[in-house]
mmCIF file of C-alpha atoms and ligand atoms in Angstrom:
data_model
loop_
_atom_site.group_PDB
_atom_site.id
_atom_site.type_symbol
_atom_site.label_atom_id
_atom_site.label_comp_id
_atom_site.label_asym_id
_atom_site.label_seq_id
_atom_site.Cartn_x
_atom_site.Cartn_y
_atom_site.Cartn_z
ATOM 1 C CA MET I 1 -11.142 12.019 5.416
ATOM 2 C CA ILE I 2 -8.970 10.340 7.976
ATOM 3 C CA LYS I 3 -5.511 11.257 8.219
ATOM 4 C CA THR I 4 -3.182 8.186 8.197
ATOM 5 C CA ILE I 5 0.086 10.417 8.412
ATOM 6 C CA GLU I 6 1.225 13.960 8.826
ATOM 7 C CA TRP I 7 4.321 15.720 8.727
ATOM 8 C CA THR I 8 4.573 18.131 11.654
ATOM 9 C CA GLY I 9 7.605 20.312 12.785
ATOM 10 C CA GLU I 10 8.266 18.046 15.835
ATOM 11 C CA GLY I 11 7.922 14.732 13.777
ATOM 12 C CA VAL I 12 5.768 12.593 11.782
ATOM 13 C CA VAL I 13 2.340 11.857 13.161
ATOM 14 C CA MET I 14 0.291 8.647 12.329
ATOM 15 C CA ILE I 15 -2.622 6.914 13.180
ATOM 16 C CA ASP I 16 -1.860 3.756 15.145
ATOM 17 C CA GLN I 17 -3.329 1.199 13.051
ATOM 18 C CA ARG I 18 -2.330 -1.501 15.599
ATOM 19 C CA LEU I 19 -5.136 -0.049 17.980
ATOM 20 C CA LEU I 20 -8.033 0.275 15.570
ATOM 21 C CA PRO I 21 -11.002 0.126 15.596
ATOM 22 C CA GLY I 22 -11.178 0.402 19.311
ATOM 23 C CA GLU I 23 -8.765 3.106 19.819
ATOM 24 C CA GLU I 24 -7.961 6.124 17.590
ATOM 25 C CA VAL I 25 -4.740 7.243 18.813
ATOM 26 C CA TYR I 26 -2.212 9.564 16.806
ATOM 27 C CA PRO I 27 1.435 9.282 18.566
ATOM 28 C CA ILE I 28 4.446 11.384 17.217
ATOM 29 C CA PHE I 29 7.339 9.733 15.924
ATOM 30 C CA ARG I 30 10.383 11.883 16.423
ATOM 31 C CA THR I 31 13.260 10.414 14.925
ATOM 32 C CA CYS I 32 14.135 8.513 11.717
ATOM 33 C CA GLU I 33 14.427 5.351 13.719
ATOM 34 C CA GLU I 34 11.095 5.902 15.532
ATOM 35 C CA VAL I 35 9.397 5.962 12.146
ATOM 36 C CA ALA I 36 11.598 2.904 10.641
ATOM 37 C CA GLN I 37 10.230 1.054 13.877
ATOM 38 C CA ALA I 38 6.409 2.094 13.326
ATOM 39 C CA ILE I 39 6.749 0.686 9.538
ATOM 40 C CA GLU I 40 7.844 -2.636 11.084
ATOM 41 C CA GLN I 41 5.543 -2.684 13.825
ATOM 42 C CA MET I 42 2.848 -1.995 11.522
ATOM 43 C CA VAL I 43 1.855 1.386 13.222
ATOM 44 C CA ILE I 44 1.591 2.283 9.700
ATOM 45 C CA ARG I 45 1.159 -0.357 6.899
ATOM 46 C CA GLY I 46 -0.337 -0.690 3.197
ATOM 47 C CA ALA I 47 2.349 -0.141 0.656
ATOM 48 C CA PRO I 48 1.617 3.658 -0.772
ATOM 49 C CA ALA I 49 1.579 4.603 3.025
ATOM 50 C CA ILE I 50 5.003 2.812 3.804
ATOM 51 C CA GLY I 51 6.603 4.824 1.212
ATOM 52 C CA VAL I 52 5.110 8.137 2.199
ATOM 53 C CA ALA I 53 6.188 7.264 6.027
ATOM 54 C CA ALA I 54 9.752 6.244 4.836
ATOM 55 C CA ALA I 55 10.231 9.491 2.756
ATOM 56 C CA MET I 56 8.949 11.837 6.149
ATOM 57 C CA GLY I 57 11.202 9.547 8.100
ATOM 58 C CA LEU I 58 14.436 10.385 5.709
ATOM 59 C CA ALA I 59 13.324 14.068 5.909
ATOM 60 C CA LEU I 60 13.112 13.931 9.592
ATOM 61 C CA GLY I 61 16.714 12.090 9.840
ATOM 62 C CA LEU I 62 18.191 14.643 7.749
ATOM 63 C CA LYS I 63 16.492 17.664 9.570
ATOM 64 C CA GLN I 64 17.982 16.472 12.901
ATOM 65 C CA SER I 65 21.526 15.458 11.970
ATOM 66 C CA LYS I 66 24.313 16.861 13.675
ATOM 67 C CA ALA I 67 26.819 15.587 10.888
ATOM 68 C CA ALA I 68 29.691 18.176 10.055
ATOM 69 C CA GLY I 69 30.998 18.026 6.440
ATOM 70 C CA ASP I 70 29.886 16.723 3.504
ATOM 71 C CA ALA I 71 31.363 13.410 3.402
ATOM 72 C CA GLU I 72 29.583 12.845 7.155
ATOM 73 C CA VAL I 73 26.440 13.748 5.791
ATOM 74 C CA GLU I 74 26.329 12.058 3.049
ATOM 75 C CA LYS I 75 27.326 8.756 5.148
ATOM 76 C CA GLU I 76 24.700 9.591 7.657
ATOM 77 C CA PHE I 77 21.988 9.742 4.990
ATOM 78 C CA ASP I 78 23.160 6.255 3.253
ATOM 79 C CA GLN I 79 22.853 4.609 6.836
ATOM 80 C CA MET I 80 19.491 6.231 7.401
ATOM 81 C CA CYS I 81 18.317 4.913 3.776
ATOM 82 C CA ARG I 82 19.529 1.526 4.107
ATOM 83 C CA ARG I 83 18.093 1.217 7.727
ATOM 84 C CA MET I 84 14.652 2.294 6.073
ATOM 85 C CA ALA I 85 15.068 -0.170 3.225
ATOM 86 C CA ARG I 86 15.021 -3.097 5.908
ATOM 87 C CA THR I 87 11.833 -2.288 7.561
ATOM 88 C CA ARG I 88 9.805 -4.396 5.316
ATOM 89 C CA PRO I 89 10.765 -6.345 1.866
ATOM 90 C CA THR I 90 7.720 -6.775 -0.093
ATOM 91 C CA ALA I 91 5.977 -3.460 -1.093
ATOM 92 C CA VAL I 92 8.176 -1.687 -3.866
ATOM 93 C CA ASN I 93 6.805 1.799 -2.929
ATOM 94 C CA LEU I 94 9.123 1.664 0.093
ATOM 95 C CA PHE I 95 12.009 1.329 -2.079
ATOM 96 C CA TRP I 96 10.706 3.629 -4.625
ATOM 97 C CA ALA I 97 10.446 6.405 -1.959
ATOM 98 C CA ILE I 98 13.899 5.854 -0.728
ATOM 99 C CA GLU I 99 15.418 6.159 -3.978
ATOM 100 C CA ARG I 100 13.301 9.460 -4.754
ATOM 101 C CA MET I 101 14.626 11.058 -1.691
ATOM 102 C CA ARG I 102 18.276 9.513 -2.579
ATOM 103 C CA TRP I 103 17.846 11.159 -5.728
ATOM 104 C CA ARG I 104 16.450 14.749 -4.149
ATOM 105 C CA PHE I 105 19.641 14.691 -1.702
ATOM 106 C CA ASN I 106 22.256 14.204 -4.455
ATOM 107 C CA ARG I 107 20.557 16.773 -6.915
ATOM 108 C CA SER I 108 20.485 19.388 -4.068
ATOM 109 C CA ARG I 109 24.227 18.484 -3.213
ATOM 110 C CA LYS I 110 25.034 19.003 -7.015
ATOM 111 C CA ASP I 111 23.331 22.021 -7.050
ATOM 112 C CA GLY I 112 25.597 23.422 -4.262
ATOM 113 C CA GLY I 113 22.958 23.402 -1.594
ATOM 114 C CA SER I 114 23.961 23.920 2.174
ATOM 115 C CA LEU I 115 23.042 21.467 4.576
ATOM 116 C CA ASP I 116 20.041 23.807 5.555
ATOM 117 C CA GLN I 117 19.025 23.887 1.755
ATOM 118 C CA ILE I 118 19.280 19.998 0.960
ATOM 119 C CA ARG I 119 17.117 19.721 4.577
ATOM 120 C CA SER I 120 14.336 21.737 3.206
ATOM 121 C CA ALA I 121 14.708 19.938 -0.189
ATOM 122 C CA LEU I 122 13.994 16.353 1.620
ATOM 123 C CA ILE I 123 11.115 18.110 3.510
ATOM 124 C CA GLN I 124 9.742 19.275 0.354
ATOM 125 C CA GLU I 125 10.144 16.029 -1.306
ATOM 126 C CA ALA I 126 8.541 14.087 1.319
ATOM 127 C CA SER I 127 5.345 16.529 1.076
ATOM 128 C CA LEU I 128 5.278 16.004 -2.791
ATOM 129 C CA ILE I 129 5.418 12.078 -2.469
ATOM 130 C CA TYR I 130 2.290 12.651 -0.026
ATOM 131 C CA GLU I 131 0.510 14.968 -2.313
ATOM 132 C CA GLU I 132 1.044 12.780 -5.328
ATOM 133 C CA ASP I 133 -0.259 10.003 -3.561
ATOM 134 C CA ILE I 134 -3.757 11.521 -3.076
ATOM 135 C CA ASP I 135 -3.899 12.642 -6.333
ATOM 136 C CA SER I 136 -2.793 9.219 -7.966
ATOM 137 C CA ASN I 137 -5.728 7.759 -5.717
ATOM 138 C CA ARG I 138 -8.276 10.260 -7.113
ATOM 139 C CA LYS I 139 -7.049 9.248 -10.887
ATOM 140 C CA MET I 140 -7.145 5.614 -10.071
ATOM 141 C CA GLY I 141 -10.781 6.148 -8.618
ATOM 142 C CA ALA I 142 -12.037 8.024 -11.780
ATOM 143 C CA PHE I 143 -10.688 5.406 -14.038
ATOM 144 C CA GLY I 144 -11.813 2.459 -11.910
ATOM 145 C CA ALA I 145 -15.103 3.685 -10.906
ATOM 146 C CA GLU I 146 -16.396 2.982 -14.689
ATOM 147 C CA LEU I 147 -15.833 -0.485 -14.208
ATOM 148 C CA ILE I 148 -17.838 -1.093 -11.150
ATOM 149 C CA PRO I 149 -21.613 -1.493 -12.111
ATOM 150 C CA GLU I 150 -24.312 0.413 -10.585
ATOM 151 C CA GLY I 151 -25.840 -1.708 -7.562
ATOM 152 C CA ALA I 152 -22.584 -3.815 -7.777
ATOM 153 C CA THR I 153 -21.606 -6.188 -4.788
ATOM 154 C CA VAL I 154 -17.694 -5.612 -4.710
ATOM 155 C CA LEU I 155 -15.478 -7.864 -2.796
ATOM 156 C CA THR I 156 -12.041 -6.474 -1.076
ATOM 157 C CA HIS I 157 -9.408 -8.118 0.646
ATOM 158 C CA CYS I 158 -6.965 -6.607 3.144
ATOM 159 C CA ASN I 159 -7.256 -2.646 3.486
ATOM 160 C CA ALA I 160 -6.141 -0.898 0.604
ATOM 161 C CA GLY I 161 -8.181 2.476 1.820
ATOM 162 C CA ALA I 162 -7.066 5.794 3.267
ATOM 163 C CA LEU I 163 -5.471 4.026 5.877
ATOM 164 C CA ALA I 164 -3.057 2.281 3.815
ATOM 165 C CA THR I 165 -2.153 5.373 1.463
ATOM 166 C CA ALA I 166 -1.789 9.095 1.862
ATOM 167 C CA GLY I 167 -5.319 9.442 1.733
ATOM 168 C CA PHE I 168 -8.641 7.526 -0.339
ATOM 169 C CA GLY I 169 -7.328 4.598 -0.974
ATOM 170 C CA THR I 170 -6.538 2.427 -4.253
ATOM 171 C CA ALA I 171 -8.896 -0.547 -4.204
ATOM 172 C CA LEU I 172 -11.365 1.471 -1.671
ATOM 173 C CA GLY I 173 -10.562 4.710 -3.667
ATOM 174 C CA VAL I 174 -12.283 2.956 -6.561
ATOM 175 C CA ILE I 175 -15.383 2.128 -4.455
ATOM 176 C CA ARG I 176 -15.300 5.629 -3.008
ATOM 177 C CA ALA I 177 -15.029 7.089 -6.731
ATOM 178 C CA ALA I 178 -17.971 4.837 -7.759
ATOM 179 C CA VAL I 179 -20.123 5.850 -4.773
ATOM 180 C CA GLU I 180 -19.379 9.374 -5.427
ATOM 181 C CA SER I 181 -20.267 9.242 -9.161
ATOM 182 C CA GLY I 182 -23.940 8.336 -7.862
ATOM 183 C CA LYS I 183 -23.467 4.262 -7.605
ATOM 184 C CA HIS I 184 -25.016 2.400 -5.015
ATOM 185 C CA ILE I 185 -22.217 -0.047 -3.938
ATOM 186 C CA ASN I 186 -22.298 -2.918 -1.273
ATOM 187 C CA VAL I 187 -18.712 -4.301 -0.039
ATOM 188 C CA PHE I 188 -18.045 -7.603 1.281
ATOM 189 C CA ALA I 189 -14.804 -7.207 3.167
ATOM 190 C CA ASP I 190 -12.930 -10.430 3.857
ATOM 191 C CA GLU I 191 -11.535 -10.293 7.544
ATOM 192 C CA THR I 192 -7.843 -11.141 6.464
ATOM 193 C CA ARG I 193 -6.195 -13.272 8.773
ATOM 194 C CA PRO I 194 -3.812 -13.152 10.829
ATOM 195 C CA PHE I 195 -3.789 -9.186 11.089
ATOM 196 C CA LEU I 196 -7.222 -8.774 10.522
ATOM 197 C CA GLN I 197 -6.977 -5.404 8.165
ATOM 198 C CA GLY I 198 -10.314 -6.239 6.383
ATOM 199 C CA ALA I 199 -11.979 -6.340 10.066
ATOM 200 C CA ARG I 200 -10.206 -3.818 11.731
ATOM 201 C CA LEU I 201 -9.530 -1.193 9.246
ATOM 202 C CA THR I 202 -11.477 -1.847 6.012
ATOM 203 C CA ALA I 203 -14.903 -2.338 8.043
ATOM 204 C CA TRP I 204 -13.788 0.791 10.314
ATOM 205 C CA GLU I 205 -13.067 2.968 7.124
ATOM 206 C CA LEU I 206 -16.117 2.186 5.198
ATOM 207 C CA ALA I 207 -18.686 2.373 8.255
ATOM 208 C CA LYS I 208 -17.168 5.735 8.619
ATOM 209 C CA ASP I 209 -18.021 6.803 4.751
ATOM 210 C CA ASP I 210 -21.388 5.217 5.181
ATOM 211 C CA ILE I 211 -20.510 2.821 2.490
ATOM 212 C CA PRO I 212 -22.566 -0.376 2.923
ATOM 213 C CA VAL I 213 -20.279 -3.421 4.066
ATOM 214 C CA THR I 214 -20.562 -6.767 5.263
ATOM 215 C CA LEU I 215 -17.726 -8.513 6.963
ATOM 216 C CA ILE I 216 -17.215 -12.338 6.273
ATOM 217 C CA THR I 217 -14.268 -14.493 6.879
ATOM 218 C CA ASP I 218 -11.541 -15.541 4.917
ATOM 219 C CA GLY I 219 -12.944 -19.013 4.182
ATOM 220 C CA MET I 220 -16.488 -17.255 3.062
ATOM 221 C CA SER I 221 -15.675 -15.494 -0.058
ATOM 222 C CA GLY I 222 -15.873 -18.507 -2.451
ATOM 223 C CA HIS I 223 -19.392 -19.486 -1.259
ATOM 224 C CA PHE I 224 -20.776 -15.868 -1.876
ATOM 225 C CA MET I 225 -19.104 -15.967 -5.341
ATOM 226 C CA GLN I 226 -20.893 -19.229 -6.058
ATOM 227 C CA ARG I 227 -24.197 -18.155 -4.899
ATOM 228 C CA GLY I 228 -23.914 -14.994 -7.199
ATOM 229 C CA ARG I 229 -23.536 -12.669 -4.324
ATOM 230 C CA ILE I 230 -20.720 -10.821 -5.703
ATOM 231 C CA ASN I 231 -20.414 -8.817 -8.705
ATOM 232 C CA CYS I 232 -16.661 -8.206 -8.883
ATOM 233 C CA VAL I 233 -13.507 -8.100 -6.533
ATOM 234 C CA ILE I 234 -11.012 -5.246 -6.189
ATOM 235 C CA VAL I 235 -8.064 -5.553 -4.162
ATOM 236 C CA GLY I 236 -4.754 -3.396 -3.850
ATOM 237 C CA ALA I 237 -1.060 -4.635 -4.551
ATOM 238 C CA ASP I 238 2.048 -4.388 -2.767
ATOM 239 C CA ARG I 239 4.395 -5.194 -5.938
ATOM 240 C CA ILE I 240 3.506 -5.930 -9.425
ATOM 241 C CA ALA I 241 5.998 -7.654 -11.714
ATOM 242 C CA ALA I 242 6.614 -6.687 -15.449
ATOM 243 C CA ASN I 243 4.209 -9.476 -16.518
ATOM 244 C CA GLY I 244 1.221 -8.585 -14.420
ATOM 245 C CA ASP I 245 1.598 -10.786 -11.631
ATOM 246 C CA VAL I 246 0.578 -9.252 -8.374
ATOM 247 C CA ALA I 247 1.954 -9.545 -4.874
ATOM 248 C CA ASN I 248 -0.737 -8.612 -2.357
ATOM 249 C CA LYS I 249 -1.847 -9.698 1.238
ATOM 250 C CA ILE I 250 -1.862 -13.330 1.762
ATOM 251 C CA GLY I 251 -5.239 -15.051 0.683
ATOM 252 C CA THR I 252 -5.672 -12.836 -2.259
ATOM 253 C CA TYR I 253 -4.511 -15.510 -4.625
ATOM 254 C CA MET I 254 -7.338 -17.986 -3.572
ATOM 255 C CA VAL I 255 -9.769 -14.984 -4.046
ATOM 256 C CA ALA I 256 -8.743 -14.522 -7.384
ATOM 257 C CA VAL I 257 -8.801 -18.196 -8.194
ATOM 258 C CA ALA I 258 -12.259 -18.433 -7.145
ATOM 259 C CA ALA I 259 -13.218 -15.162 -8.961
ATOM 260 C CA HIS I 260 -11.830 -17.021 -12.219
ATOM 261 C CA GLU I 261 -13.859 -20.140 -11.422
ATOM 262 C CA ASN I 262 -17.002 -18.043 -11.005
ATOM 263 C CA ASN I 263 -16.547 -15.775 -14.134
ATOM 264 C CA ILE I 264 -16.215 -12.678 -11.551
ATOM 265 C CA PRO I 265 -13.970 -9.903 -12.855
ATOM 266 C CA PHE I 266 -10.787 -9.620 -10.510
ATOM 267 C CA TYR I 267 -9.417 -6.208 -10.518
ATOM 268 C CA VAL I 268 -6.204 -4.743 -8.999
ATOM 269 C CA ALA I 269 -5.838 -1.108 -8.421
ATOM 270 C CA ALA I 270 -2.367 0.206 -7.777
ATOM 271 C CA PRO I 271 -0.354 3.495 -8.662
ATOM 272 C CA LEU I 272 2.762 3.295 -11.073
ATOM 273 C CA THR I 273 4.711 3.300 -7.699
ATOM 274 C CA THR I 274 3.584 -0.347 -7.215
ATOM 275 C CA ILE I 275 4.959 -1.685 -10.530
ATOM 276 C CA ASP I 276 8.426 -2.948 -10.453
ATOM 277 C CA LEU I 277 9.449 -3.477 -14.218
ATOM 278 C CA THR I 278 13.005 -4.844 -12.924
ATOM 279 C CA LEU I 279 11.480 -8.194 -12.008
ATOM 280 C CA ASN I 280 10.218 -10.257 -14.741
ATOM 281 C CA SER I 281 7.509 -12.249 -12.909
ATOM 282 C CA GLY I 282 5.814 -12.853 -9.420
ATOM 283 C CA GLU I 283 8.246 -15.623 -8.506
ATOM 284 C CA GLU I 284 10.801 -13.047 -7.996
ATOM 285 C CA ILE I 285 9.043 -10.924 -5.740
ATOM 286 C CA PRO I 286 10.294 -11.069 -1.975
ATOM 287 C CA ILE I 287 7.585 -12.563 0.273
ATOM 288 C CA GLU I 288 7.815 -11.186 3.721
ATOM 289 C CA GLU I 289 7.338 -13.632 6.621
ATOM 290 C CA ARG I 290 6.105 -12.404 9.850
ATOM 291 C CA SER I 291 6.436 -13.311 13.357
ATOM 292 C CA GLU I 292 4.585 -16.613 14.329
ATOM 293 C CA SER I 293 2.718 -14.803 17.197
ATOM 294 C CA GLU I 294 0.429 -13.218 14.725
ATOM 295 C CA VAL I 295 -0.729 -16.497 14.114
ATOM 296 C CA THR I 296 -0.711 -18.585 17.161
ATOM 297 C CA HIS I 297 -2.209 -15.566 19.271
ATOM 298 C CA VAL I 298 -5.104 -13.208 18.676
ATOM 299 C CA ARG I 299 -4.978 -9.869 21.114
ATOM 300 C CA GLY I 300 -1.958 -11.350 23.133
ATOM 301 C CA GLU I 301 -4.012 -14.614 23.841
ATOM 302 C CA ARG I 302 -2.612 -18.095 22.708
ATOM 303 C CA MET I 303 -5.081 -19.771 20.637
ATOM 304 C CA ALA I 304 -2.712 -22.568 19.379
ATOM 305 C CA PRO I 305 -0.944 -25.361 21.135
ATOM 306 C CA PRO I 306 2.254 -24.540 22.425
ATOM 307 C CA GLY I 307 5.489 -25.682 20.283
ATOM 308 C CA ILE I 308 3.423 -26.280 17.163
ATOM 309 C CA ALA I 309 5.260 -25.171 13.837
ATOM 310 C CA VAL I 310 3.735 -22.235 12.317
ATOM 311 C CA ALA I 311 4.120 -20.390 8.849
ATOM 312 C CA ASN I 312 3.123 -16.969 8.393
ATOM 313 C CA PRO I 313 4.103 -15.535 4.828
ATOM 314 C CA ALA I 314 2.496 -11.741 4.879
ATOM 315 C CA PHE I 315 1.927 -12.070 1.157
ATOM 316 C CA ASP I 316 1.183 -14.081 -1.819
ATOM 317 C CA VAL I 317 1.405 -13.800 -5.640
ATOM 318 C CA THR I 318 -1.830 -13.687 -8.012
ATOM 319 C CA PRO I 319 -0.650 -14.994 -11.680
ATOM 320 C CA HIS I 320 -1.610 -12.206 -14.111
ATOM 321 C CA ARG I 321 -3.954 -14.737 -16.152
ATOM 322 C CA TYR I 322 -6.501 -14.506 -13.281
ATOM 323 C CA ILE I 323 -6.683 -10.375 -13.443
ATOM 324 C CA SER I 324 -8.991 -8.906 -15.408
ATOM 325 C CA ALA I 325 -7.352 -5.354 -15.443
ATOM 326 C CA ILE I 326 -4.962 -3.428 -13.346
ATOM 327 C CA ILE I 327 -6.251 0.063 -12.625
ATOM 328 C CA THR I 328 -3.475 2.351 -12.107
ATOM 329 C CA ASP I 329 -3.196 6.231 -11.772
ATOM 330 C CA ASN I 330 -2.252 6.415 -15.617
ATOM 331 C CA GLY I 331 -4.886 4.461 -17.105
ATOM 332 C CA VAL I 332 -6.599 0.756 -17.116
ATOM 333 C CA ALA I 333 -4.011 -2.225 -18.657
ATOM 334 C CA ARG I 334 -4.950 -5.285 -19.410
ATOM 335 C CA GLU I 335 -3.349 -8.552 -20.831
ATOM 336 C CA PRO I 336 -0.915 -8.821 -22.217
ATOM 337 C CA TYR I 337 0.541 -7.051 -19.487
ATOM 338 C CA ASP I 338 4.309 -7.129 -20.512
ATOM 339 C CA LEU I 339 2.992 -4.454 -23.213
ATOM 340 C CA SER I 340 0.512 -2.638 -21.488
ATOM 341 C CA LEU I 341 2.167 -1.810 -18.331
ATOM 342 C CA LYS I 342 5.482 -0.979 -19.997
ATOM 343 C CA SER I 343 3.249 1.396 -22.243
ATOM 344 C CA LEU I 344 1.534 3.327 -19.323
ATOM 345 C CA PHE I 345 5.050 4.303 -18.014
ATOM 346 C CA ALA I 346 5.879 5.562 -21.647
ATOM 347 C CA GLU I 347 2.694 7.352 -21.673
ATOM 348 C CA LEU I 348 3.615 9.363 -18.779
ATOM 349 C CA GLU I 349 5.404 11.636 -20.673
ATOM 350 C CA THR I 350 2.608 12.542 -22.950
ATOM 351 C CA GLY I 351 -0.427 12.545 -20.492
ATOM 352 C CA SER I 352 -2.876 9.610 -19.485
ATOM 353 C CA ARG I 353 -4.918 7.294 -21.593
ATOM 354 C CA LYS I 354 -6.609 4.196 -21.453
ATOM 355 C CA ILE I 355 -5.583 0.933 -22.673
ATOM 356 C CA ASP I 356 -8.488 -1.404 -23.599
HETATM 357 O O1 LIG Q 401 1.060 -6.109 5.513
HETATM 358 P P1 LIG Q 401 0.062 -4.948 5.022
HETATM 359 O O2 LIG Q 401 -0.870 -4.507 5.818
HETATM 360 O O3 LIG Q 401 1.119 -3.751 4.911
HETATM 361 O O4 LIG Q 401 -0.591 -5.006 3.418
HETATM 362 C C1 LIG Q 401 -1.134 -4.508 2.840
HETATM 363 C C2 LIG Q 401 -1.658 -4.971 1.690
HETATM 364 O O5 LIG Q 401 -1.279 -5.994 1.399
HETATM 365 C C3 LIG Q 401 -2.598 -4.068 0.670
HETATM 366 O O6 LIG Q 401 -3.433 -4.526 0.203
HETATM 367 C C4 LIG Q 401 -1.619 -3.061 -0.321
HETATM 368 O O7 LIG Q 401 -0.438 -2.775 0.334
HETATM 369 C C5 LIG Q 401 -2.142 -2.156 -1.095
HETATM 370 S S1 LIG Q 401 -2.449 -1.043 -0.144
HETATM 371 C C6 LIG Q 401 -3.362 0.630 -1.189
#
C-alpha cells in the first residue's frame, strides 16, 4: 500500500503529492512549522491526511520544545495549535485532530506528567489518530462495498484515496473493498481542475492497484451519465454539516446535479471525523480560496491573458437532497440526515449499525 505519511524519529515523512505522478519523492519535515507549510503548499492534502499530518506536526513541535516550566510549555503548544489551524480552513478533520491533541496534552498535564511524559503521550496520540484513520477507511469500505453493484462503472471526483488519508482511502476505499470482495469495477476519474487530483493522483493510485480507470475532463461526466455509462458516483468529503450538506472538491456539486438529473445514485464516503454537527447547513462551511496561479498557470506556464480576473474556490457545497447516502465508519446514513447523522454518533457507545 502507498505510504502517504509516516512518523519517524527524525520527523514526519510524506510523499510529495505535488510531484506525482512524475516523481515519487518522500521528503522529511523536521519541525512543526515545516509540517504546517507542507499542508499549506499541498505536499499532503485530503481531509483525513491533513488531520494526521497536523497531529504528527504538533507531536514533533512538542518533542523539540525547549520551553522551561509549565506556563511556557502551555503557551508554546497553544501557539503551535493556532499555527496549524491557520493552514487550511475547509476540512474539519484538521480542527478535529488539533482539538484531540489539545485534549491529550491537557489530560497528560492534569495527570501530573513530566514534559517527557507529555511528549510521549502526544507522539502516542498522533499514532493512534493515524491507525484509527486506516481502520475507519476499512470499515467504510465494508459498509460501502455492498452498495456498489457487480460490474459497475463508478465515477469519482478529486482524490479520496490512500493519498488523501493515512491509507486505503474513503471513496477509493469503498471501491477497493468492492474489488477485494470479488466485484469487477471500472472507475471513471474526473481530472479535477485546477489542481488535477483526479488526473495526477486518483488515476495513479488506481492504476498502481490494477483497478481499471478511465480519465475524463470535468466537463465530460454529464455526457457519460446521460449515455448510461455510469452506474453510481462516489466521492469523499471535507466537511459535512448536521443537515447532510457536503463540502468537497470544487466541481462536486455539478456532478451531483447531473447524477440527480440522470437518476444515478450519488454516494459520499467520509469518517465521522469529517462530520461537523456544530454547523446547521453547508452555507456555514468556510470555503478556501486558493491562489490565482493555480487557474492561470499549468505547471508554471501561463495559460490565461495577464491581468485577467480569476476566482479559485477550492471547494463547493452539495445540498443533501442530491445525496443518496453518506457512508461512514459507523454505518450508512440516509435522509433525513439531521436525524441519521446524529444517531450514528450516539451509536458510537453501543457499536456500529446500519441506518436504512
Ligand atoms: O484540496 P484537497 O486536495 O485537499 O481536497 C481534497 C478533497 O476535496 C477530497 O475529496 C476530500 O478531502 C476527501 S479525501 C478522503
